[in-house]
CSV table of C-alpha atoms in Angstrom, one decimal:
chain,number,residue,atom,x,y,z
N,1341,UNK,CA,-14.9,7.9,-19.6
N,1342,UNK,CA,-12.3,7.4,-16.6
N,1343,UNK,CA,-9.3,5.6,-17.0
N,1344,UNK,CA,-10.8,2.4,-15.4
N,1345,UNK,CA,-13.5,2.2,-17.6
N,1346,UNK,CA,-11.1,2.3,-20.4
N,1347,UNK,CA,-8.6,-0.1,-19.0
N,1348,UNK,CA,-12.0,-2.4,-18.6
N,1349,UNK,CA,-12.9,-1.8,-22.1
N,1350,UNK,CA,-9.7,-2.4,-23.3
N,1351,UNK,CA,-8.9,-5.7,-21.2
N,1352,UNK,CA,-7.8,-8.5,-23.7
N,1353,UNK,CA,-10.2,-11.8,-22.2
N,1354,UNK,CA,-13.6,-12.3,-21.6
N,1355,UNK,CA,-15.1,-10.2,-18.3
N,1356,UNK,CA,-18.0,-12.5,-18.8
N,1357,UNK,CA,-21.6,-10.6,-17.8
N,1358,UNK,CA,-19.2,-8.2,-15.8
N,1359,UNK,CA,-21.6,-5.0,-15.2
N,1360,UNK,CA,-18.1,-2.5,-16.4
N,1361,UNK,CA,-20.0,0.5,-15.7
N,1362,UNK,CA,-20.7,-0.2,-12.1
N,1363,UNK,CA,-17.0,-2.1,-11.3
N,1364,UNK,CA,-15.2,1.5,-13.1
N,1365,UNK,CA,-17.5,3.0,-10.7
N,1366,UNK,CA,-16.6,0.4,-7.1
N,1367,UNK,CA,-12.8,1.3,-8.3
N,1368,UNK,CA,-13.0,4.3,-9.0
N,1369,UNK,CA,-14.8,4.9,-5.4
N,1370,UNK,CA,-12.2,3.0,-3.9
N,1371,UNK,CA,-9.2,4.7,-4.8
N,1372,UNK,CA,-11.1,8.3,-4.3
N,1373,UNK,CA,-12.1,7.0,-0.7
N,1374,UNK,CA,-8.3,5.6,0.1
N,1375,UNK,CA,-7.0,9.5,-1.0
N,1376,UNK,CA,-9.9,11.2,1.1
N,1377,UNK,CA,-9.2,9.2,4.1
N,1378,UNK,CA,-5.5,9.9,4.0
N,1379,UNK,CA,-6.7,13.1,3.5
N,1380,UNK,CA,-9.0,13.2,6.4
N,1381,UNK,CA,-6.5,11.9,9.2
N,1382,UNK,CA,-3.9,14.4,8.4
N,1383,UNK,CA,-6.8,17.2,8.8
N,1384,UNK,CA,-7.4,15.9,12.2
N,1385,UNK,CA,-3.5,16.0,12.6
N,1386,UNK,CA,-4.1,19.7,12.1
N,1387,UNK,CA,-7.1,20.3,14.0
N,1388,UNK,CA,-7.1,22.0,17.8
N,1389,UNK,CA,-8.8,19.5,19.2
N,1390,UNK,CA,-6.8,16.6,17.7
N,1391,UNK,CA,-6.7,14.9,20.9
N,1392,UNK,CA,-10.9,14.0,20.7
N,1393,UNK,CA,-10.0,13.0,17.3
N,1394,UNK,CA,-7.8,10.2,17.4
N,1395,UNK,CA,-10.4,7.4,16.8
N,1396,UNK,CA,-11.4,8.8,13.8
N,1397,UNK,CA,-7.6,9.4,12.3
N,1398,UNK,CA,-7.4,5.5,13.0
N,1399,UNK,CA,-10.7,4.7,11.4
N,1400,UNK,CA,-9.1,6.8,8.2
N,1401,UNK,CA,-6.1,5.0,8.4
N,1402,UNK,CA,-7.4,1.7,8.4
N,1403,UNK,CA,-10.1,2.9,5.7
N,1404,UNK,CA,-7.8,4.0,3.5
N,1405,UNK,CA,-5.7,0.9,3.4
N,1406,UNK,CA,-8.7,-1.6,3.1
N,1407,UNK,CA,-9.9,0.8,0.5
N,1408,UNK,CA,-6.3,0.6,-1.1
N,1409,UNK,CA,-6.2,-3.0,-1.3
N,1410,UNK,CA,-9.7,-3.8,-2.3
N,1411,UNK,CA,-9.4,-1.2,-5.7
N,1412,UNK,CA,-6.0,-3.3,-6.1
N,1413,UNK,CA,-8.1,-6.5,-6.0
N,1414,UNK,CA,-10.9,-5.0,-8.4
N,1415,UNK,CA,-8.8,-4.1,-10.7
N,1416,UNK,CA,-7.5,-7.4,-11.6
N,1417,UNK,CA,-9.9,-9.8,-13.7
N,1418,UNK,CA,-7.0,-12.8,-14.7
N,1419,UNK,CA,-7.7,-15.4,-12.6
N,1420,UNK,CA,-10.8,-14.1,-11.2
N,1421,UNK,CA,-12.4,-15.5,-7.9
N,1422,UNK,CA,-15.7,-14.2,-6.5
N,1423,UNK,CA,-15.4,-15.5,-2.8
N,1424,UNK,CA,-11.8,-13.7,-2.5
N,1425,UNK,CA,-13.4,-10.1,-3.9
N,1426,UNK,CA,-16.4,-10.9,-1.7
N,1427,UNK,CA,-14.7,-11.2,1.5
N,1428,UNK,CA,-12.5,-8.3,0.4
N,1429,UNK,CA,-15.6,-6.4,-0.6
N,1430,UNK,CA,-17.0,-6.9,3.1
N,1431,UNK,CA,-14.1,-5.8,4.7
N,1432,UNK,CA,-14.3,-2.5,2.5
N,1433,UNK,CA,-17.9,-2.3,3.4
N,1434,UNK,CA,-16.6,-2.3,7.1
N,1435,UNK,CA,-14.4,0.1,7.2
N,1436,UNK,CA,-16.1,2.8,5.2
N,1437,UNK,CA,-19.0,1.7,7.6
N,1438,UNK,CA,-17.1,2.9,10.9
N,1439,UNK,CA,-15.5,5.5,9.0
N,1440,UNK,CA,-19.3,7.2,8.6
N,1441,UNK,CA,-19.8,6.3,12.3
N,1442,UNK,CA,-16.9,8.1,13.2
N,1443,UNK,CA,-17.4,11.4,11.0
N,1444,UNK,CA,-20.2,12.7,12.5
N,1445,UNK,CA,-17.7,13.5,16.0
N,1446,UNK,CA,-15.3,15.9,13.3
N,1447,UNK,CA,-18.0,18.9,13.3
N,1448,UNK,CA,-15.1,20.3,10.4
N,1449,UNK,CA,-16.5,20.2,7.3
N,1450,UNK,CA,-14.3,18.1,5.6
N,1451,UNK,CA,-15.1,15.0,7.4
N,1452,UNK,CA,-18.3,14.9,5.8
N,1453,UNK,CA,-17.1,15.2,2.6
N,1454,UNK,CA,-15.3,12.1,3.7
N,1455,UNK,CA,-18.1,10.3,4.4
N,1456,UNK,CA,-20.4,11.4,1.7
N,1457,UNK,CA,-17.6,10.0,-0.6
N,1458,UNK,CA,-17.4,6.6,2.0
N,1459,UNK,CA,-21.3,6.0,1.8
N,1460,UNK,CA,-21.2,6.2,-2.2
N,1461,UNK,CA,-18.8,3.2,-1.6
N,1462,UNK,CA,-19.1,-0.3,-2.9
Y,982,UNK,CA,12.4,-9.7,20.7
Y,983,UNK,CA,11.0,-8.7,17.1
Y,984,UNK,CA,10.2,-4.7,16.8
Y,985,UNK,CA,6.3,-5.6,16.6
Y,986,UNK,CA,6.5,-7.1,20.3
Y,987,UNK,CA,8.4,-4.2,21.3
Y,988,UNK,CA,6.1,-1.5,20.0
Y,989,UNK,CA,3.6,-3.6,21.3
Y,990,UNK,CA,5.5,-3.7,25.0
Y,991,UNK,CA,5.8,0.2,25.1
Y,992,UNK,CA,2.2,0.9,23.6
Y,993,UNK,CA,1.2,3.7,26.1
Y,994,UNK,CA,-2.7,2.6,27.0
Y,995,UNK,CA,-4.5,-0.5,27.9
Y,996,UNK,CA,-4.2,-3.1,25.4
Y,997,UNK,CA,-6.8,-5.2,27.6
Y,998,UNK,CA,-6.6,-8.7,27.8
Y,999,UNK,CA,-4.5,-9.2,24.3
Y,1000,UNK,CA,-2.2,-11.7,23.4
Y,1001,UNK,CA,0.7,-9.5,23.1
Y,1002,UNK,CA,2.8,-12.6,21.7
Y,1003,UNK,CA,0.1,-13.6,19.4
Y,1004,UNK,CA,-1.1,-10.5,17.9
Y,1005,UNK,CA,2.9,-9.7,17.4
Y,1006,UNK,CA,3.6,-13.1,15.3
Y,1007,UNK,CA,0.3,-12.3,13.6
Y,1008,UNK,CA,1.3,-8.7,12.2
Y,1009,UNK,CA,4.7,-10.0,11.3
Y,1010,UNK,CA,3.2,-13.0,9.4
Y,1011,UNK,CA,1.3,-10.2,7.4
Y,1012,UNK,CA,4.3,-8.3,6.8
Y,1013,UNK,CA,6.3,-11.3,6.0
Y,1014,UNK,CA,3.8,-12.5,3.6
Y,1015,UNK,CA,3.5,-9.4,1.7
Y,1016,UNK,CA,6.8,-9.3,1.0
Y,1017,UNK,CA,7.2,-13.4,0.0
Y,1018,UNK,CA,3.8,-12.9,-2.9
Y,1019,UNK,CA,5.4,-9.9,-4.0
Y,1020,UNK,CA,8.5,-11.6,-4.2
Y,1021,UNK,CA,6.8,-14.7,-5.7
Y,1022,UNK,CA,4.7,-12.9,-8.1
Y,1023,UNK,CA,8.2,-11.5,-9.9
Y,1024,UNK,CA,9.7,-14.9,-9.5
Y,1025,UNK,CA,6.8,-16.4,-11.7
Y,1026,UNK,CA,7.1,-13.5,-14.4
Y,1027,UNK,CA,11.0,-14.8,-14.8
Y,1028,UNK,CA,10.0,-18.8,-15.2
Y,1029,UNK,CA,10.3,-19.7,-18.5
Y,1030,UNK,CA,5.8,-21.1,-18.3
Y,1031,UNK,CA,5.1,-17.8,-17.1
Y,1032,UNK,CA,1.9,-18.3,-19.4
Y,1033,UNK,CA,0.9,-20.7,-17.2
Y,1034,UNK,CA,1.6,-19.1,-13.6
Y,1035,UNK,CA,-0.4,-16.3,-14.6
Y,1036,UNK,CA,-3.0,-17.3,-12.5
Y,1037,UNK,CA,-0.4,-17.8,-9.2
Y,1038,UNK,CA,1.0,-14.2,-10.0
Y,1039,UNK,CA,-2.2,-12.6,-9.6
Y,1040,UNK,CA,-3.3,-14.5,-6.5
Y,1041,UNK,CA,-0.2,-13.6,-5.4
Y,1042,UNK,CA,-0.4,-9.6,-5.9
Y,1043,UNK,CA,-4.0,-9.9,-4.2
Y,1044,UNK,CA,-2.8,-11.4,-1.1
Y,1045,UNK,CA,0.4,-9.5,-0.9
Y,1046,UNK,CA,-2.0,-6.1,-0.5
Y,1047,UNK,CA,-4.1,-7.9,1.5
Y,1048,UNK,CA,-1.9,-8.7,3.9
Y,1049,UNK,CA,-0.3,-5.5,3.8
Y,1050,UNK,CA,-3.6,-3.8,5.0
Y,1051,UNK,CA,-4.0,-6.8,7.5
Y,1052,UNK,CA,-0.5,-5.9,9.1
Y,1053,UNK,CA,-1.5,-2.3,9.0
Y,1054,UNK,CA,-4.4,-2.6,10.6
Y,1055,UNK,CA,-3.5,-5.2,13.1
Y,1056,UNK,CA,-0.5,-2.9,13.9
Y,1057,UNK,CA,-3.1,0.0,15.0
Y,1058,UNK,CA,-4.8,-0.4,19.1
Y,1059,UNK,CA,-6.2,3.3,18.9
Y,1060,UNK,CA,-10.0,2.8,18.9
Y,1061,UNK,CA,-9.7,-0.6,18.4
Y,1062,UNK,CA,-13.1,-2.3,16.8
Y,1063,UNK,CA,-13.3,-5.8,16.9
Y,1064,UNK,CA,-15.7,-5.9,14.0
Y,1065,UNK,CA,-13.0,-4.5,11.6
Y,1066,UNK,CA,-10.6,-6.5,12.9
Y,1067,UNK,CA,-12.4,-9.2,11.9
Y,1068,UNK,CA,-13.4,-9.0,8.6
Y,1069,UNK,CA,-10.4,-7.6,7.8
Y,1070,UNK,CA,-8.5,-11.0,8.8
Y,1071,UNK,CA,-11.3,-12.7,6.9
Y,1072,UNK,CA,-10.3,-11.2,3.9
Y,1073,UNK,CA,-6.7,-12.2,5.0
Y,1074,UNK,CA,-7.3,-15.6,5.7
Y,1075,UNK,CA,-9.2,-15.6,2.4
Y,1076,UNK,CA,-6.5,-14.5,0.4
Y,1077,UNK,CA,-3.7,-16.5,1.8
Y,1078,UNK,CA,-5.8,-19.5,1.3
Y,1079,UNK,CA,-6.0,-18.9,-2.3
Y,1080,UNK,CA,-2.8,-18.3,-2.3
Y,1081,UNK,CA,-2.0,-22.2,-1.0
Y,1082,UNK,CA,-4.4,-23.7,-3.4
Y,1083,UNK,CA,-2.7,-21.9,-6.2
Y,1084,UNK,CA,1.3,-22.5,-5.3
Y,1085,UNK,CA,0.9,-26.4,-5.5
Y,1086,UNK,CA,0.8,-26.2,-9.4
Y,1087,UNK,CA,4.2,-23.9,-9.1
Y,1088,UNK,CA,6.8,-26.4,-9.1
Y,1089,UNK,CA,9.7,-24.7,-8.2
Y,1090,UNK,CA,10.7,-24.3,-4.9
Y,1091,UNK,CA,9.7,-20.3,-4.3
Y,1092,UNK,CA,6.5,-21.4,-4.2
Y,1093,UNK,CA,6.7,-23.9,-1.6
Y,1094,UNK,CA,8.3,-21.1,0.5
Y,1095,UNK,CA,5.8,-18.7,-0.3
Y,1096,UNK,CA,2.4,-21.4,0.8
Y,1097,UNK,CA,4.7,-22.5,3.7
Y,1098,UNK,CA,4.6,-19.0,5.0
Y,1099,UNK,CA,1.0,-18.6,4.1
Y,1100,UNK,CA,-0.3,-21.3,6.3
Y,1101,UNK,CA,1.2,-20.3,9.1
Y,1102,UNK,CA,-0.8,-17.2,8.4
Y,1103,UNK,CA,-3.4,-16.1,11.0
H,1386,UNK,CA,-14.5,20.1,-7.9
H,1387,UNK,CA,-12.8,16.9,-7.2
H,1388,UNK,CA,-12.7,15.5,-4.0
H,1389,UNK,CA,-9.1,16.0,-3.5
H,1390,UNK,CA,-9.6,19.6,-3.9
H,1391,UNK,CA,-12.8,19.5,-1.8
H,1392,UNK,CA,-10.1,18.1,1.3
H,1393,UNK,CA,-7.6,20.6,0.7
H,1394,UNK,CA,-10.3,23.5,0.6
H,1395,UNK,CA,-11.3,22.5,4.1
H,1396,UNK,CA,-7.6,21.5,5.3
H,1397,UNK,CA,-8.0,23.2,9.2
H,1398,UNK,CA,-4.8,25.0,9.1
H,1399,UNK,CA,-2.5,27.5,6.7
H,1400,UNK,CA,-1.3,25.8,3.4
H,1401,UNK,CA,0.8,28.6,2.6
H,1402,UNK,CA,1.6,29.7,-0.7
H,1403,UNK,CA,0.4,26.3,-2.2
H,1404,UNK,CA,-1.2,26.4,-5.5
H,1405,UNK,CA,-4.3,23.9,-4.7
H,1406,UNK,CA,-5.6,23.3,-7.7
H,1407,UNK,CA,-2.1,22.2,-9.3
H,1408,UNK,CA,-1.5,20.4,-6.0
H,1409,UNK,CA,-5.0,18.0,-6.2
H,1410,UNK,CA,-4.5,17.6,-9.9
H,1411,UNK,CA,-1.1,15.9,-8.8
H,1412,UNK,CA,-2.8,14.0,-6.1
H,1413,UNK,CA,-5.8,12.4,-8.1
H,1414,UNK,CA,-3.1,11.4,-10.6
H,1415,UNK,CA,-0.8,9.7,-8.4
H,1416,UNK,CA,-3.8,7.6,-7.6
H,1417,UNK,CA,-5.7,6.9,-11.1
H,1418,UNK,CA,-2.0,5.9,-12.2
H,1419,UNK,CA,-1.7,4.0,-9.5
H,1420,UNK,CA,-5.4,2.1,-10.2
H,1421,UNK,CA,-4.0,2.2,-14.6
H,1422,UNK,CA,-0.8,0.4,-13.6
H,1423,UNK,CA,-2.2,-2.1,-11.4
H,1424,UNK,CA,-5.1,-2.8,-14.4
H,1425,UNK,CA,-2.3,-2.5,-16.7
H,1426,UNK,CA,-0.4,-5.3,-15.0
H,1427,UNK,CA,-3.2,-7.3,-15.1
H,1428,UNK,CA,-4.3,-6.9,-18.6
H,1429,UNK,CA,-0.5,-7.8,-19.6
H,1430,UNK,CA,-1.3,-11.8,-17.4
H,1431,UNK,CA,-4.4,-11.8,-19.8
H,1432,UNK,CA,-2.1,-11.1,-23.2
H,1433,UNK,CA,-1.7,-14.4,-25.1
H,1434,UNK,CA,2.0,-12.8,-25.3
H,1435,UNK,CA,2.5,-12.5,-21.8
H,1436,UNK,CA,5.6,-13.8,-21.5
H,1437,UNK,CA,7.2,-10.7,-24.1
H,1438,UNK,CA,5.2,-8.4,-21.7
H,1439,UNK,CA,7.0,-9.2,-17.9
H,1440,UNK,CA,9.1,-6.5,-18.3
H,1441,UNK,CA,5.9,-4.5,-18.9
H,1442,UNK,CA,3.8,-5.8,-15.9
H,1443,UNK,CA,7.0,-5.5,-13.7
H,1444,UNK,CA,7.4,-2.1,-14.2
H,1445,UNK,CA,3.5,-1.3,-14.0
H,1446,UNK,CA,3.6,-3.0,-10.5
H,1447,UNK,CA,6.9,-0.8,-9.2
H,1448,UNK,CA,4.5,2.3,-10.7
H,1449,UNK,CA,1.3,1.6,-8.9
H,1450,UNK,CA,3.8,1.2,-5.5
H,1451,UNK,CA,5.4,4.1,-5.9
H,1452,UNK,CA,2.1,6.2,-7.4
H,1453,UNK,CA,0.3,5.2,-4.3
H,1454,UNK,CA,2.8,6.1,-1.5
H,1455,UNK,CA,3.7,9.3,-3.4
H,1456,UNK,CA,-0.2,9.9,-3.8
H,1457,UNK,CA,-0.1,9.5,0.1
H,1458,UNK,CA,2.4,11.9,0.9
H,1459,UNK,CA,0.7,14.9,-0.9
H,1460,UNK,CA,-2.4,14.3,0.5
H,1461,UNK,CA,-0.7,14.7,3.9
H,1462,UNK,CA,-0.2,18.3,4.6
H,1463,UNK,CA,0.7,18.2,8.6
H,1464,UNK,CA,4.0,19.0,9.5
H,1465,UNK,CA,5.4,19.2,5.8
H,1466,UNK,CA,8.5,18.7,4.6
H,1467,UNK,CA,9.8,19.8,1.2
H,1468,UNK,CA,12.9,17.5,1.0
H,1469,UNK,CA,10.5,14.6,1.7
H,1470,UNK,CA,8.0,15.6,-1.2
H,1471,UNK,CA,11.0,16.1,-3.3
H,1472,UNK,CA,12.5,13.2,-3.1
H,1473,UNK,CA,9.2,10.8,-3.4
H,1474,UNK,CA,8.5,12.9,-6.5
H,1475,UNK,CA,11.6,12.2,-7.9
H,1476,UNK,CA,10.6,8.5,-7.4
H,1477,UNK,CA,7.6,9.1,-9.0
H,1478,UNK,CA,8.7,10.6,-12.0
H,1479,UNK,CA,11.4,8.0,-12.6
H,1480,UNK,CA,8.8,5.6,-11.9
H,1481,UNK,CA,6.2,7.2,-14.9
H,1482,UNK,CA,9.1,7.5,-16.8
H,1483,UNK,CA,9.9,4.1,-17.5
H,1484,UNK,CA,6.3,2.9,-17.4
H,1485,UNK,CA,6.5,4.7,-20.5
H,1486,UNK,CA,9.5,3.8,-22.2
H,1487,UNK,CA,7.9,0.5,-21.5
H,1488,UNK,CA,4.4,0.8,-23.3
H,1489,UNK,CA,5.3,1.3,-26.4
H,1490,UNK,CA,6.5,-2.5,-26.6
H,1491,UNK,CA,3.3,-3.2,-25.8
H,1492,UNK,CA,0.9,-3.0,-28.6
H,1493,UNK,CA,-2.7,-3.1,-26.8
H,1494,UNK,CA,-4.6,-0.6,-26.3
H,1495,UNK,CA,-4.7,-0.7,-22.8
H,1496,UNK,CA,-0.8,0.0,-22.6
H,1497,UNK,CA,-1.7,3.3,-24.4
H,1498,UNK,CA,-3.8,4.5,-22.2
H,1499,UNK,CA,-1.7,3.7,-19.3
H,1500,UNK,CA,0.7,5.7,-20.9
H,1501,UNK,CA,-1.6,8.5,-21.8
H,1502,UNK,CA,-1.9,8.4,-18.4
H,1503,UNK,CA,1.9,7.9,-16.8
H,1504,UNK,CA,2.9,11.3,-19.1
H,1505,UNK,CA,0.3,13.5,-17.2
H,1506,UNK,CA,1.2,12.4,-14.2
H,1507,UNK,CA,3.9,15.9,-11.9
C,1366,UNK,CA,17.4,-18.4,7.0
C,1367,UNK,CA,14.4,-15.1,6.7
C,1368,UNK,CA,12.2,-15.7,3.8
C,1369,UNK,CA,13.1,-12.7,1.9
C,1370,UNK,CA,16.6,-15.0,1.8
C,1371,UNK,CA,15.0,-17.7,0.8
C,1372,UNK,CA,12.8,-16.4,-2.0
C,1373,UNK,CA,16.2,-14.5,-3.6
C,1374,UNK,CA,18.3,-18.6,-3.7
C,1375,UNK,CA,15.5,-19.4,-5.4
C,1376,UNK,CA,14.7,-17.3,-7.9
C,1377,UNK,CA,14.8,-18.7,-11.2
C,1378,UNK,CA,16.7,-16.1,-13.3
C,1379,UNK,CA,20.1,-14.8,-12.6
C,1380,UNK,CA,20.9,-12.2,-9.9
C,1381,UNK,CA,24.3,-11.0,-12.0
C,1382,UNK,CA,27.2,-10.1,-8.9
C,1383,UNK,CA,23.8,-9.3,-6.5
C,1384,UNK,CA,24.9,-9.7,-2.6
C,1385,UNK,CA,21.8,-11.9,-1.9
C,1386,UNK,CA,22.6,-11.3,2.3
C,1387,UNK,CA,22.3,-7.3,1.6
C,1388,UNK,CA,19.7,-7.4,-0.5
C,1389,UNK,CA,17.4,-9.5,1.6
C,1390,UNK,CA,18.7,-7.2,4.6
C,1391,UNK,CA,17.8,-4.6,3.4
C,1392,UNK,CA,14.3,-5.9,1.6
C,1393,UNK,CA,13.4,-7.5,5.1
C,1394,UNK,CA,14.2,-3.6,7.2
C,1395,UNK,CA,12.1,-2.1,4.8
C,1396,UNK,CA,9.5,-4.1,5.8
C,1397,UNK,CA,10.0,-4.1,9.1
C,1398,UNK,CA,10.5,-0.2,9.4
C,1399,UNK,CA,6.9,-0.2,7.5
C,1400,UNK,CA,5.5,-2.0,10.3
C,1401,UNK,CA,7.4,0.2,12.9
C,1402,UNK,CA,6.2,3.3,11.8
C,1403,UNK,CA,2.1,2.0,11.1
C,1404,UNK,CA,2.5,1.2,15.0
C,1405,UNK,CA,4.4,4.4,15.9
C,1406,UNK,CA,1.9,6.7,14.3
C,1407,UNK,CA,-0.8,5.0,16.1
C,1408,UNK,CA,1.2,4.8,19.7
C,1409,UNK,CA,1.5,8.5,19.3
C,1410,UNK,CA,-2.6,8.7,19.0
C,1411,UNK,CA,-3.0,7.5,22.2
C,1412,UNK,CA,-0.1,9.4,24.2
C,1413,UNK,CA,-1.5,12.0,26.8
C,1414,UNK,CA,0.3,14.9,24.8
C,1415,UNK,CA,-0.7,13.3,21.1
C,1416,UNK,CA,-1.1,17.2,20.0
C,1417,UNK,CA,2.8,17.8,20.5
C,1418,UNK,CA,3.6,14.7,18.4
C,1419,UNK,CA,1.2,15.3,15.4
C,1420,UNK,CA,4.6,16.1,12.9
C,1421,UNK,CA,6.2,12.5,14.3
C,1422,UNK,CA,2.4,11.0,12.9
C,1423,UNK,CA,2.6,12.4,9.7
C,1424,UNK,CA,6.5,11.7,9.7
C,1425,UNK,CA,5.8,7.9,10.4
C,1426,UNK,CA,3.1,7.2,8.2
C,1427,UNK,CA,5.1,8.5,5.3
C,1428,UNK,CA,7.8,6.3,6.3
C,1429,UNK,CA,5.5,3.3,6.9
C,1430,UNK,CA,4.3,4.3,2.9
C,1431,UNK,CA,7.8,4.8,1.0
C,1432,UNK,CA,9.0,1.9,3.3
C,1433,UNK,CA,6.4,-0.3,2.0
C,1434,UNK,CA,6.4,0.7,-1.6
C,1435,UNK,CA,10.7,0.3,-2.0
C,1436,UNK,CA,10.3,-3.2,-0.1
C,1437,UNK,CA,8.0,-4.1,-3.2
C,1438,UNK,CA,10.2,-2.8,-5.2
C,1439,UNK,CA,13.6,-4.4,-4.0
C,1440,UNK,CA,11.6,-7.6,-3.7
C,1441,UNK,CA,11.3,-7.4,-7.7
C,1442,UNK,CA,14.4,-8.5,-10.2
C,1443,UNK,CA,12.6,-9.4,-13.4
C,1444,UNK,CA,13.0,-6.4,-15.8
C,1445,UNK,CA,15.4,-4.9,-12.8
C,1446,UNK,CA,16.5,-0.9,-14.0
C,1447,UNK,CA,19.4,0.6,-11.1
C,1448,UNK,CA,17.8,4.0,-11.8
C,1449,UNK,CA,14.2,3.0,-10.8
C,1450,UNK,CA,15.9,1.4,-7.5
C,1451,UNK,CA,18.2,4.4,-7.2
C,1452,UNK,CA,15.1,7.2,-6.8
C,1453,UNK,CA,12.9,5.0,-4.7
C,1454,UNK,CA,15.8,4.0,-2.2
C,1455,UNK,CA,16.8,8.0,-2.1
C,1456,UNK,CA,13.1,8.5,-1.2
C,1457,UNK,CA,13.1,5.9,1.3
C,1458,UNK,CA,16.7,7.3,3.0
C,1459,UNK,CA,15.2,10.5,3.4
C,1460,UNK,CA,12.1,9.2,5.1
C,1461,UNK,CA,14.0,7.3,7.2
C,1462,UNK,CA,16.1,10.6,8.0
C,1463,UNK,CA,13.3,12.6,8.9
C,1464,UNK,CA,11.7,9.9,11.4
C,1465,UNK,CA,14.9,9.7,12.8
C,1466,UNK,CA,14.9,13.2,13.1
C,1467,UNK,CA,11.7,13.6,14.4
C,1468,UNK,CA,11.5,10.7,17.3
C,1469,UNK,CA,13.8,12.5,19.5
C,1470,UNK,CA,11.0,14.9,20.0
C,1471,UNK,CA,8.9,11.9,21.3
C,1472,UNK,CA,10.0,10.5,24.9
C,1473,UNK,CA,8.4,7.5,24.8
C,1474,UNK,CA,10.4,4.5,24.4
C,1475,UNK,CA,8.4,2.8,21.5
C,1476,UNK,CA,9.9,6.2,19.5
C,1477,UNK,CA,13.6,4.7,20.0
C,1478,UNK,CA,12.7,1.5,18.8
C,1479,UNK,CA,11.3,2.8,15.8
C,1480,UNK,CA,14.8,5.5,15.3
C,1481,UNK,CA,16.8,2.3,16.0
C,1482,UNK,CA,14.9,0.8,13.5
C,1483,UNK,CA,15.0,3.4,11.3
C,1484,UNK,CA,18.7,3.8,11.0
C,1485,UNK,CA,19.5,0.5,10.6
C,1486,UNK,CA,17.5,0.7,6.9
C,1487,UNK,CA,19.6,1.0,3.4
């Protein structure tokens, strides 16, 4: 059991018909996908050919912050309000999209696991 | 001159056909607002019906990372996608509204600060 | 193999002396504290005691800042710094630290596994 | 008046011998340096030479991080601890030392707005 499915388990009110499984899971995926973005621009940094990769250290940049703030937002239940999670889930679901789109161009092999952790995303 | 119009002023490509003044009061909105919900988030925790702000805190904390990663983003031109962009505000302009509809049952004054600056928001 | 550990196996360039394995562990739990503390925080709004808990959430919030940047900085690897890494882990650890001197006054489960988790954390 | 100001007369516990004026200073350059630093990193990715200025990236967006995370934290007084503020501010001074350090290196003029910035923070 991760620590999100715990904290979920453990969470004092009523998470209603809440799947917890599958939320641990969209938070956990979240966080991962904020640290392997962060991850993946600074490996550009580091790359020869860093100049042909500067869209895709952006794309990881922003992905990692939308990522950032959407596990933030998950990971709250008091007060909960499903049209502020779904416009923060479609903006997740952006990012990690251009994020995939962008990957492909970084023939290193740790942009894919990059985006095989973004396309596991929520 | 703020430092967002200046790093906008000295960005080194083509920024097209942007509204450098806009798109600088935008990102320091963002920034701005981040800091007045975090602020207003501890302010609640130290009224003596915190019990009943609970609700306002955690709208706050939401919209304080959204707009965080809002002001990130917005602050990037690099491979700029308009898509992203978009939904990204969305989520921001989600958040902040929540964020107004909340504050009005916050009597005190912090919160009146905190939905002033929020509807100015982009 | 995590996928922290997956990114620094393919970092591009020369990571030294580095001891990887200790070096991801440290990563993934800057940010599953990060994701506890911000739950944590959360769970304390729910708390029919809330207001005996602001303390609590207060600190959990400064945690999940701090967890998160420092989480960020040791995923980066381009152009390190020890001083840099030194000093945000000394944040970090003062950070943990009083998350859990702070848990114990909180008698939900929940707090104990945020602790559980704070004391693992470099 | 900023609103940093504004949220610190009206918080609703006491401040003890606080200087409000400092304090929302320096909360309101933490933000701003955040900001700075997000757009620095990305005005690097698109100079000519971005493969001479990959250590002032990394530099700034670990600024723009510990930046952001000690603004949060200054913006906080319920439950305040002077150790907790102590670390993260030393973090935060030597980020701002490095980036200082580093945007000599970097011609541009966007680079001295961020070092003015910069040393201008607490």
């Amino acid at each position: 059991m991760t620590h999100a499915e715990e904290m979920l388990r453990t969470y004092p009110a009523d998470l209603g018909g809440t799947d917890r499984e599958a939320l641990a899971r969209s938070i956990d995926q979240c966080f991962d996908c904020a640290q392997t973005c962060t991850a993946c621009a600074d490996a550009c940094l580091s790359e020869d050919g860093v100049a042909n990769l500067v869209k895709c250290v952006r794309t990881c940049l922003d992905c990692a912050d939308i990522c950032d703030a959407t596990g933030r937002v998950l990971s709250r239940h008091t007060g909960y309000d499903a049209n502020l999670t779904r416009a923060t889930l479609q903006a997740c679901v952006t990012a990690v999209y251009f994020c995939v789109l962008e990957a492909p161009q970084n023939t290193a092999k740790y942009a894919k696991a990059s985006a095989g952790q973004a396309t596991e995303n929520p």
